[in-house]
Amino acid sequence: MAIIINLDVMMAMRKIGLTELAGEIDITLANLSILKNNKAKAIRLSTLNEICKALNCQPGDLLQYVEEAEDPPENAEKENQNK
């Protein structure tokens, strides 16, 4: 995934736990855990807004773009053999 959610880092910096944050922004523990563990495929802007408000941060503090690595050489070699 090219977008990394650094919620765990920001929560640690603010010394706030998952349960406390979930209660503060009215989101289920399961959904917040998905965000925290970088398993989310999407995030609503309203949820991002509430997280930023609760953690007193900017969206850029939580979201980071990382270029995806190209196919490892062994995968590229296998693809060439299959052609």
Coordinates of C-alpha atoms in Angstrom, one line a residue:
M1 CA 0.0 0.0 0.0
A2 CA 1.3 3.4 -0.9
I3 CA -0.4 5.4 1.9
I4 CA 0.7 4.6 5.4
I5 CA -1.5 5.6 8.4
N6 CA 0.7 6.6 11.3
L7 CA -2.1 6.5 13.9
D8 CA -0.1 4.3 16.3
V9 CA 2.8 6.8 16.3
M10 CA 0.5 9.8 16.9
M11 CA -1.3 8.0 19.7
A12 CA 1.9 7.1 21.4
M13 CA 3.1 10.7 21.1
R14 CA -0.2 11.9 22.7
K15 CA -0.1 9.1 25.3
I16 CA -3.7 8.0 24.4
G17 CA -4.9 4.4 24.2
L18 CA -7.1 2.8 21.7
T19 CA -10.1 2.5 23.9
E20 CA -9.9 6.1 25.1
L21 CA -9.6 7.4 21.5
A22 CA -12.4 5.2 20.2
G23 CA -14.7 6.5 22.9
E24 CA -13.7 10.1 22.3
I25 CA -14.4 10.0 18.5
D26 CA -17.3 7.5 18.7
I27 CA -15.8 4.7 16.5
T28 CA -15.7 1.0 17.2
L29 CA -12.5 -0.5 18.7
A30 CA -12.4 -2.9 15.7
N31 CA -12.5 -0.1 13.1
L32 CA -10.0 2.0 15.0
S33 CA -7.7 -1.0 15.3
I34 CA -7.9 -1.5 11.5
L35 CA -6.7 2.0 11.0
K36 CA -4.0 1.7 13.7
N37 CA -2.6 -1.5 12.2
N38 CA -2.6 -0.1 8.6
K39 CA -5.2 -2.6 7.4
A40 CA -7.7 0.0 6.2
K41 CA -8.4 0.4 2.5
A42 CA -10.1 3.8 3.0
I43 CA -10.9 6.4 5.6
R44 CA -13.8 8.8 5.7
L45 CA -12.9 12.4 5.9
S46 CA -15.3 12.8 8.8
T47 CA -13.4 10.1 10.7
L48 CA -10.0 11.7 9.8
N49 CA -11.4 15.0 11.0
E50 CA -12.5 13.6 14.4
I51 CA -9.1 11.8 14.9
C52 CA -7.2 15.0 14.1
K53 CA -9.5 17.0 16.5
A54 CA -9.0 14.4 19.3
L55 CA -5.2 14.1 18.8
N56 CA -4.7 17.8 18.0
C57 CA -2.8 17.1 14.8
Q58 CA -3.0 17.7 11.1
P59 CA -4.0 15.0 8.5
G60 CA -0.4 15.0 7.3
D61 CA 0.8 14.0 10.7
L62 CA -1.3 10.8 10.3
L63 CA -0.9 10.0 6.6
Q64 CA 2.3 9.3 4.7
Y65 CA 2.8 8.5 1.0
V66 CA 5.5 5.8 0.4
E67 CA 6.3 4.8 -3.2
E68 CA 5.6 1.1 -3.7
A69 CA 8.6 -1.0 -4.5
E70 CA 8.8 -2.6 -8.0
D71 CA 8.5 -6.3 -8.4
P72 CA 11.4 -8.1 -6.7
P73 CA 13.8 -9.5 -9.3
E74 CA 12.7 -13.1 -8.7
N75 CA 9.1 -12.2 -9.6
A76 CA 10.2 -10.3 -12.7
E77 CA 12.3 -13.3 -13.8
K78 CA 9.4 -15.7 -13.4
E79 CA 7.1 -13.4 -15.4
N80 CA 9.6 -13.3 -18.2
Q81 CA 9.8 -17.1 -18.2
N82 CA 6.0 -17.4 -18.5
K83 CA 5.9 -15.3 -21.7

